[in-house]
Structures are given as C-alpha cells and as structure tokens.
Coordinates of N, CA, C and O and ligand atoms in Angstrom, one line a residue:
M16 N 0.8 -1.2 0.0 CA 0.0 0.0 0.0 C 0.9 1.3 0.0 O 1.9 1.3 0.7
A17 N 0.4 2.3 -0.7 CA 1.2 3.5 -0.8 C 1.3 4.2 0.5 O 0.3 4.2 1.3
S18 N 2.4 4.8 0.8 CA 2.6 5.5 2.1 C 1.7 6.8 2.0 O 1.3 7.3 1.0
I19 N 1.5 7.3 3.2 CA 0.7 8.5 3.3 C 1.3 9.7 2.6 O 0.6 10.5 2.0
F20 N 2.6 9.7 2.5 CA 3.3 10.8 1.8 C 3.2 10.6 0.2 O 3.1 11.5 -0.5
T21 N 3.2 9.3 -0.2 CA 3.0 9.1 -1.6 C 1.5 9.5 -2.0 O 1.3 10.1 -3.1
R22 N 0.6 9.3 -1.1 CA -0.8 9.7 -1.4 C -0.9 11.2 -1.4 O -1.7 11.8 -2.1
I23 N -0.1 11.9 -0.6 CA 0.0 13.3 -0.6 C 0.5 13.8 -2.0 O -0.1 14.7 -2.6
V24 N 1.6 13.2 -2.4 CA 2.2 13.6 -3.7 C 1.2 13.4 -4.8 O 1.1 14.2 -5.7
N25 N 0.5 12.3 -4.7 CA -0.5 12.0 -5.8 C -1.8 12.8 -5.7 O -2.7 12.7 -6.5
G26 N -1.9 13.7 -4.6 CA -3.1 14.5 -4.5 C -4.3 13.8 -3.9 O -5.4 14.3 -3.9
E27 N -4.1 12.6 -3.4 CA -5.2 11.8 -2.8 C -5.5 12.3 -1.4 O -6.6 12.1 -0.9
I28 N -4.5 12.9 -0.7 CA -4.6 13.5 0.6 C -4.1 14.9 0.4 O -3.1 15.1 -0.2
P29 N -4.9 15.9 1.0 CA -4.5 17.3 0.8 C -3.2 17.6 1.6 O -2.9 17.0 2.6
S30 N -2.5 18.6 1.1 CA -1.3 19.1 1.9 C -1.1 20.6 1.5 O -1.7 21.1 0.6
Y31 N -0.4 21.2 2.4 CA 0.0 22.6 2.2 C 1.3 22.6 1.4 O 2.4 22.6 2.1
K32 N 1.2 22.6 0.1 CA 2.4 22.5 -0.7 C 3.3 23.7 -0.7 O 2.8 24.8 -0.8
V33 N 4.6 23.5 -0.5 CA 5.6 24.5 -0.5 C 6.4 24.5 -1.9 O 6.6 25.6 -2.5
A34 N 6.7 23.4 -2.3 CA 7.5 23.3 -3.6 C 7.5 21.9 -4.1 O 7.2 20.9 -3.4
E35 N 7.7 21.8 -5.5 CA 7.7 20.5 -6.1 C 8.5 20.5 -7.4 O 8.5 21.5 -8.1
D36 N 9.2 19.4 -7.7 CA 9.7 19.2 -9.0 C 9.4 17.8 -9.4 O 8.6 17.1 -8.8
D37 N 10.1 17.3 -10.5 CA 9.7 16.0 -10.9 C 10.1 14.9 -9.9 O 9.5 13.8 -9.9
R38 N 11.1 15.2 -9.0 CA 11.6 14.1 -8.1 C 11.3 14.4 -6.6 O 11.4 13.4 -5.8
F39 N 11.0 15.6 -6.3 CA 10.9 16.0 -4.8 C 9.7 16.8 -4.6 O 9.1 17.5 -5.5
Y40 N 9.3 16.8 -3.3 CA 8.0 17.5 -2.9 C 8.3 18.0 -1.5 O 8.8 17.3 -0.6
A41 N 7.8 19.2 -1.2 CA 7.9 19.8 0.1 C 6.6 20.4 0.5 O 5.9 21.0 -0.3
F42 N 6.2 20.1 1.8 CA 4.9 20.5 2.3 C 5.0 20.8 3.8 O 5.9 20.3 4.4
L43 N 4.0 21.5 4.3 CA 4.1 21.9 5.7 C 3.7 20.7 6.6 O 2.8 19.9 6.2
D44 N 4.5 20.5 7.6 CA 4.2 19.4 8.6 C 2.8 19.8 9.3 O 2.7 20.9 9.7
I45 N 1.9 18.9 9.4 CA 0.6 19.1 9.9 C 0.6 19.3 11.4 O -0.3 19.9 12.0
N46 N 1.7 18.9 12.0 CA 1.8 19.0 13.5 C 3.1 19.7 13.8 O 4.1 19.1 14.3
P47 N 3.2 21.0 13.5 CA 4.5 21.7 13.4 C 5.1 22.0 14.8 O 4.4 22.3 15.7
L48 N 6.4 22.0 14.8 CA 7.2 22.5 16.0 C 7.2 24.0 16.0 O 7.4 24.6 17.0
A49 N 7.1 24.6 14.8 CA 7.2 26.0 14.7 C 6.5 26.4 13.4 O 6.4 25.6 12.5
E50 N 6.1 27.7 13.2 CA 5.6 28.1 12.0 C 6.6 27.9 10.9 O 7.8 28.3 11.0
G51 N 6.2 27.3 9.8 CA 7.1 27.1 8.6 C 7.8 25.7 8.6 O 8.5 25.4 7.7
H52 N 7.5 24.9 9.7 CA 8.1 23.6 9.7 C 7.6 22.8 8.5 O 6.5 22.6 8.2
T53 N 8.6 22.4 7.7 CA 8.4 21.8 6.4 C 9.0 20.4 6.3 O 10.1 20.2 6.9
L54 N 8.3 19.5 5.6 CA 8.9 18.2 5.3 C 9.3 18.2 3.8 O 8.5 18.7 2.9
V55 N 10.5 17.6 3.6 CA 10.9 17.5 2.2 C 11.1 16.0 1.9 O 11.8 15.3 2.6
I56 N 10.5 15.6 0.8 CA 10.5 14.1 0.5 C 10.9 13.9 -0.9 O 10.7 14.7 -1.8
P57 N 11.5 12.7 -1.1 CA 11.7 12.2 -2.5 C 10.3 11.6 -2.9 O 9.7 11.0 -2.1
K58 N 10.0 11.7 -4.2 CA 8.7 11.1 -4.6 C 8.9 9.6 -4.6 O 7.9 8.9 -4.4
V59 N 10.1 9.1 -4.8 CA 10.3 7.6 -4.7 C 10.1 7.2 -3.3 O 10.5 7.9 -2.4
E60 N 9.4 6.1 -3.1 CA 9.0 5.7 -1.7 C 10.0 4.7 -1.2 O 10.0 3.5 -1.4
V61 N 10.9 5.3 -0.4 CA 12.0 4.5 0.3 C 11.9 4.9 1.7 O 11.9 6.1 2.1
D62 N 11.8 3.9 2.6 CA 11.6 4.2 4.0 C 12.8 4.9 4.7 O 12.7 6.0 5.2
Y63 N 14.0 4.4 4.5 CA 15.2 4.8 5.3 C 16.1 5.7 4.4 O 16.5 5.3 3.3
I64 N 16.4 6.9 4.9 CA 17.1 7.9 4.0 C 18.4 7.3 3.5 O 18.8 7.6 2.4
F65 N 19.1 6.5 4.3 CA 20.4 6.1 3.9 C 20.3 4.8 3.0 O 21.4 4.3 2.6
D66 N 19.1 4.5 2.6 CA 18.9 3.4 1.6 C 18.6 4.1 0.2 O 18.5 3.3 -0.8
L67 N 18.5 5.4 0.2 CA 18.2 6.1 -1.1 C 19.4 5.8 -2.1 O 20.6 5.8 -1.6
D68 N 19.1 5.8 -3.4 CA 20.3 5.7 -4.3 C 21.0 7.1 -4.2 O 20.4 8.1 -3.8
E69 N 22.2 7.1 -4.6 CA 23.1 8.2 -4.4 C 22.5 9.5 -5.0 O 22.5 10.6 -4.4
E70 N 22.0 9.4 -6.3 CA 21.5 10.6 -7.0 C 20.3 11.2 -6.3 O 20.2 12.4 -6.2
T71 N 19.4 10.3 -5.8 CA 18.2 10.8 -5.1 C 18.6 11.4 -3.8 O 18.1 12.5 -3.4
Y72 N 19.6 10.8 -3.1 CA 20.1 11.3 -1.8 C 20.6 12.7 -2.0 O 20.3 13.7 -1.3
Q73 N 21.5 12.9 -3.0 CA 22.1 14.2 -3.2 C 21.1 15.2 -3.7 O 21.1 16.4 -3.2
G74 N 20.2 14.8 -4.5 CA 19.1 15.7 -5.0 C 18.2 16.1 -3.9 O 17.8 17.3 -3.9
L75 N 17.9 15.2 -3.0 CA 17.0 15.6 -1.9 C 17.6 16.7 -1.0 O 17.0 17.7 -0.7
F76 N 18.9 16.6 -0.8 CA 19.6 17.6 0.0 C 19.7 18.9 -0.7 O 19.6 20.0 -0.1
A77 N 19.9 18.9 -2.0 CA 20.0 20.1 -2.8 C 18.6 20.8 -2.8 O 18.5 22.0 -2.7
F78 N 17.6 20.0 -2.9 CA 16.2 20.5 -2.9 C 15.9 21.1 -1.6 O 15.3 22.2 -1.4
A79 N 16.3 20.4 -0.5 CA 16.1 20.9 0.9 C 16.8 22.2 1.1 O 16.3 23.1 1.8
R80 N 17.9 22.3 0.5 CA 18.7 23.6 0.7 C 17.9 24.8 0.1 O 17.8 25.9 0.7
K81 N 17.3 24.6 -1.0 CA 16.5 25.6 -1.6 C 15.3 25.9 -0.8 O 14.9 27.1 -0.6
V82 N 14.6 24.9 -0.2 CA 13.5 25.1 0.7 C 13.9 25.9 1.9 O 13.2 26.9 2.3
A83 N 15.0 25.5 2.5 CA 15.5 26.2 3.7 C 15.9 27.6 3.4 O 15.6 28.5 4.2
T84 N 16.4 27.9 2.2 CA 16.7 29.3 1.8 C 15.4 30.1 1.8 O 15.4 31.3 2.2
A85 N 14.4 29.5 1.2 CA 13.1 30.2 1.1 C 12.5 30.4 2.5 O 12.1 31.5 2.8
Q86 N 12.6 29.4 3.4 CA 12.1 29.6 4.8 C 12.8 30.7 5.5 O 12.2 31.6 6.1
K87 N 14.2 30.7 5.4 CA 15.0 31.7 6.1 C 14.6 33.1 5.6 O 14.7 34.1 6.4
S88 N 14.2 33.2 4.3 CA 13.9 34.6 3.8 C 12.5 35.1 4.2 O 12.3 36.3 4.2
V89 N 11.6 34.2 4.7 CA 10.3 34.8 5.0 C 9.9 34.5 6.5 O 8.9 35.1 7.0
I90 N 10.5 33.5 7.1 CA 10.1 33.2 8.5 C 11.2 33.8 9.5 O 12.4 33.5 9.4
P91 N 10.8 34.7 10.4 CA 11.7 35.2 11.3 C 12.3 34.1 12.2 O 11.6 33.4 12.9
C92 N 13.7 33.9 12.1 CA 14.3 32.8 12.8 C 15.8 33.1 12.8 O 16.3 33.9 11.9
K93 N 16.6 32.3 13.6 CA 18.0 32.5 13.6 C 18.6 31.6 12.4 O 19.5 32.0 11.8
R94 N 18.1 30.4 12.3 CA 18.5 29.5 11.2 C 17.5 28.4 11.1 O 16.6 28.3 11.9
I95 N 17.7 27.6 10.0 CA 16.8 26.5 9.8 C 17.5 25.2 10.3 O 18.6 24.9 9.9
G96 N 16.8 24.5 11.2 CA 17.3 23.3 11.7 C 16.9 22.1 10.8 O 15.8 22.2 10.1
I97 N 17.7 21.1 10.8 CA 17.4 19.9 10.0 C 17.4 18.6 10.8 O 18.2 18.5 11.7
A98 N 16.4 17.8 10.6 CA 16.3 16.5 11.4 C 15.7 15.5 10.5 O 14.8 15.7 9.7
V99 N 16.2 14.2 10.7 CA 15.6 13.1 10.0 C 15.3 12.1 11.1 O 16.2 11.6 11.8
L100 N 14.0 11.7 11.2 CA 13.6 10.7 12.3 C 13.0 9.5 11.6 O 13.6 8.4 11.6
G101 N 11.8 9.7 11.0 CA 11.2 8.6 10.3 C 10.6 7.5 11.3 O 10.4 6.4 10.9
M102 N 10.3 7.9 12.5 CA 9.7 7.0 13.5 C 8.2 6.7 13.2 O 7.7 5.7 13.6
E103 N 7.6 7.7 12.5 CA 6.1 7.6 12.3 C 5.8 7.2 10.9 O 4.9 6.3 10.7
V104 N 6.4 7.8 9.9 CA 6.0 7.6 8.5 C 7.2 6.9 7.8 O 8.3 7.5 7.7
P105 N 7.0 5.7 7.2 CA 8.1 5.0 6.6 C 8.3 5.4 5.1 O 8.2 4.6 4.2
H106 N 8.5 6.7 4.9 CA 8.8 7.3 3.6 C 9.8 8.4 3.9 O 9.4 9.4 4.6
T107 N 11.0 8.3 3.4 CA 12.0 9.3 3.7 C 11.5 10.7 3.7 O 10.9 11.2 2.8
H108 N 11.8 11.5 4.8 CA 11.5 12.9 4.9 C 12.5 13.6 5.7 O 12.9 13.1 6.8
I109 N 12.8 14.8 5.3 CA 13.7 15.7 6.1 C 12.8 16.8 6.7 O 12.0 17.4 6.0
H110 N 12.9 16.9 8.0 CA 12.3 18.0 8.7 C 13.1 19.3 8.6 O 14.3 19.2 8.9
L111 N 12.5 20.4 8.2 CA 13.2 21.7 8.2 C 12.5 22.6 9.1 O 11.3 22.9 8.8
V112 N 13.1 23.0 10.2 CA 12.4 23.7 11.3 C 13.1 25.0 11.5 O 14.2 25.1 11.9
P113 N 12.3 26.2 11.4 CA 12.9 27.5 11.8 C 13.2 27.5 13.3 O 12.4 27.1 14.1
L114 N 14.4 27.9 13.6 CA 14.9 27.9 15.0 C 15.2 29.3 15.6 O 15.8 30.1 14.9
H115 N 14.9 29.4 16.8 CA 15.4 30.6 17.6 C 16.5 30.1 18.6 O 17.4 30.8 19.0
S116 N 16.3 28.8 19.1 CA 17.2 28.3 20.1 C 17.2 26.8 19.9 O 16.4 26.2 19.2
E117 N 18.2 26.1 20.6 CA 18.4 24.7 20.5 C 17.1 23.9 20.8 O 16.8 22.9 20.2
G118 N 16.4 24.4 21.8 CA 15.2 23.6 22.3 C 14.1 23.6 21.3 O 13.1 22.8 21.4
D119 N 14.2 24.4 20.2 CA 13.1 24.5 19.2 C 13.1 23.2 18.3 O 12.2 23.0 17.6
L120 N 14.1 22.4 18.4 CA 14.2 21.2 17.6 C 13.9 19.9 18.5 O 14.4 18.8 18.2
D121 N 13.2 20.1 19.6 CA 12.9 19.0 20.5 C 11.6 18.4 20.1 O 10.5 19.1 20.3
F122 N 11.6 17.2 19.5 CA 10.3 16.6 19.0 C 9.4 16.1 20.1 O 8.3 15.7 19.9
R123 N 9.9 16.2 21.4 CA 9.0 15.8 22.5 C 8.1 16.9 23.0 O 7.2 16.8 23.7
K124 N 8.5 18.1 22.6 CA 7.7 19.3 23.1 C 6.4 19.4 22.4 O 6.2 18.9 21.3
E125 N 5.5 20.1 23.0 CA 4.1 20.3 22.5 C 4.2 21.0 21.2 O 4.9 22.0 21.0
K126 N 3.4 20.5 20.2 CA 3.4 21.1 18.9 C 2.5 22.4 18.9 O 1.7 22.5 19.8
I127 N 2.7 23.2 17.9 CA 1.8 24.4 17.9 C 0.6 24.1 17.1 O 0.6 23.2 16.2
S128 N -0.5 24.9 17.3 CA -1.6 24.6 16.4 C -1.9 25.9 15.6 O -1.8 27.0 16.1
L129 N -2.2 25.6 14.4 CA -2.4 26.7 13.4 C -3.7 26.5 12.7 O -4.2 25.4 12.5
T130 N -4.4 27.6 12.4 CA -5.6 27.5 11.6 C -5.3 27.1 10.2 O -4.2 27.4 9.7
P131 N -6.3 26.5 9.5 CA -6.1 26.2 8.0 C -5.7 27.5 7.2 O -4.8 27.4 6.4
E132 N -6.2 28.6 7.6 CA -5.9 29.9 6.9 C -4.4 30.2 7.1 O -3.8 30.7 6.2
R133 N -3.9 30.0 8.3 CA -2.5 30.4 8.6 C -1.6 29.4 7.9 O -0.6 29.8 7.3
F134 N -1.9 28.1 7.9 CA -1.1 27.1 7.1 C -1.1 27.5 5.7 O 0.0 27.5 5.1
K135 N -2.2 27.9 5.1 CA -2.3 28.3 3.7 C -1.4 29.5 3.5 O -0.7 29.6 2.4
E136 N -1.5 30.5 4.4 CA -0.7 31.7 4.2 C 0.8 31.4 4.2 O 1.5 31.9 3.4
I137 N 1.2 30.6 5.2 CA 2.6 30.3 5.3 C 3.1 29.5 4.1 O 4.2 29.8 3.5
A138 N 2.3 28.6 3.6 CA 2.7 27.8 2.4 C 2.8 28.7 1.2 O 3.7 28.6 0.4
G139 N 1.9 29.7 1.1 CA 2.0 30.6 0.0 C 3.2 31.5 0.1 O 3.9 31.7 -0.9
L140 N 3.6 32.0 1.3 CA 4.8 32.8 1.4 C 6.0 32.0 1.0 O 6.9 32.4 0.3
L141 N 6.1 30.7 1.5 CA 7.3 29.9 1.3 C 7.3 29.5 -0.2 O 8.4 29.5 -0.8
S142 N 6.2 29.2 -0.8 CA 6.2 28.9 -2.2 C 6.6 30.0 -3.1 O 7.4 29.8 -4.0
N143 N 6.2 31.2 -2.8 CA 6.6 32.4 -3.5 C 8.1 32.6 -3.4 O 8.8 32.9 -4.4
A144 N 8.6 32.5 -2.2 CA 10.0 32.7 -1.9 C 10.8 31.6 -2.7 O 11.9 31.9 -3.3
F145 N 10.4 30.3 -2.6 CA 11.1 29.2 -3.3 C 11.1 29.5 -4.8 O 12.2 29.3 -5.4
N146 N 10.1 30.0 -5.4 CA 10.0 30.2 -6.8 C 10.9 31.4 -7.3 O 11.2 31.5 -8.5
K147 N 11.4 32.2 -6.3 CA 12.3 33.3 -6.7 C 13.8 32.9 -6.6 O 14.7 33.6 -6.9
I148 N 14.0 31.7 -6.1 CA 15.4 31.2 -5.9 C 16.0 30.7 -7.2 O 15.3 30.0 -7.9
Ligands
5GP225 P1 8.6 11.1 11.8 O1 8.3 9.9 10.9 O2 9.7 12.0 11.2 O3 9.0 10.6 13.2 O4 7.3 11.9 11.9 C1 6.4 12.1 10.8 C2 6.1 13.6 10.7 O5 5.1 13.7 9.6 C3 5.4 14.2 11.9 O6 6.1 15.4 12.2 C4 4.0 14.4 11.5 O7 3.4 15.6 12.1 C5 4.0 14.5 10.0 N1 2.9 14.0 9.4 C6 2.3 12.7 9.6 N2 1.2 12.5 8.8 C7 1.1 13.7 8.1 C8 0.2 14.1 7.1 O8 -0.8 13.4 6.7 N3 0.3 15.3 6.6 C9 1.4 16.2 6.9 N4 1.4 17.4 6.4 N5 2.3 15.8 7.9 C10 2.1 14.6 8.4

C-alpha cells in the first residue's frame, strides 16, 4: 500500500504544498514544531534515508537547501534546523524547522496549532520565496 506521503504527492490526501519538481516534494508538517516547519521528501517511496540511491540522496539535500533558503527569507528565525527521524512515517522525509534556540528542535515538546488559513498563508509565502530562488 502507498505511504501517506505518496498519497499526498498524488493528491489523494491534501497538503499545504511549498515546492515540487519531478523528483521531490515539500509541504508543511501538519503538527509543526514552529511556523514554517516543512517536510521535504523524494517522490520515490523509500523508508530509510540512507537506503536512497546516491543521486536521489544528493538531489534531496539540494532541494532541501532551496526550501531552507526560502524559509529563512520569510520566517523570522536564527537559522533552519534539519532533522531526520522517520519513526512515524516509513517514507524518507527531512524536517526543516525554523529555530530561535536549541530547544526548538525538541520533538518531544508540545506542537503548535495553526488555523487552516494560517497554514495556507505560510505555504503561500514559502512557495513564492522558493520560486524566486
Ligand atoms: P517522523 O516519521 O519523522 O517521526 O514523523 C512524521 C512527521 O510527519 C510528523 O512530524 C507528523 O506531524 C508528520 N505527518 C504525519 N502525517 C502527516 C500528514 O498526513 N500530513 C502532513 N502534512 N504531515 C504529516
């Protein structure tokens, strides 16, 4: 069965899309640690990031860098933190989280809640910024 993220890429499940090309997709995490928390995935469905083929692995990080650059340009933060866990969804994804301090990347802390309108607004800001890179 297709992973939840493959279903998002295929448009079967809605997402707040940030960026896409033929091989990669970026969208807002539905349970964010911070405003602008984004997931970057390869469209190919591989569970463990270090099992990706070399080209996809390199491409994923290049795509993530563009997303992080877009985040940094529109979300007030000190820098963009990066994390790979994969404890919940068995489809490779990189978390890109705007940070003010070290504790902002603690996945045990309570997530923030945002209205659909705010998610949409943030995705729009990020998407516009990404398209200018
Ligand atoms: P991990 O696998 O990295 O431990 O956690 C999976 C991440 O994916 C979590 O941060 C969770 O909020 C996010 N997530 C899980 N299901 C969905 C979904 O259907 N849509 C979106 N946008 N994010 C999801």
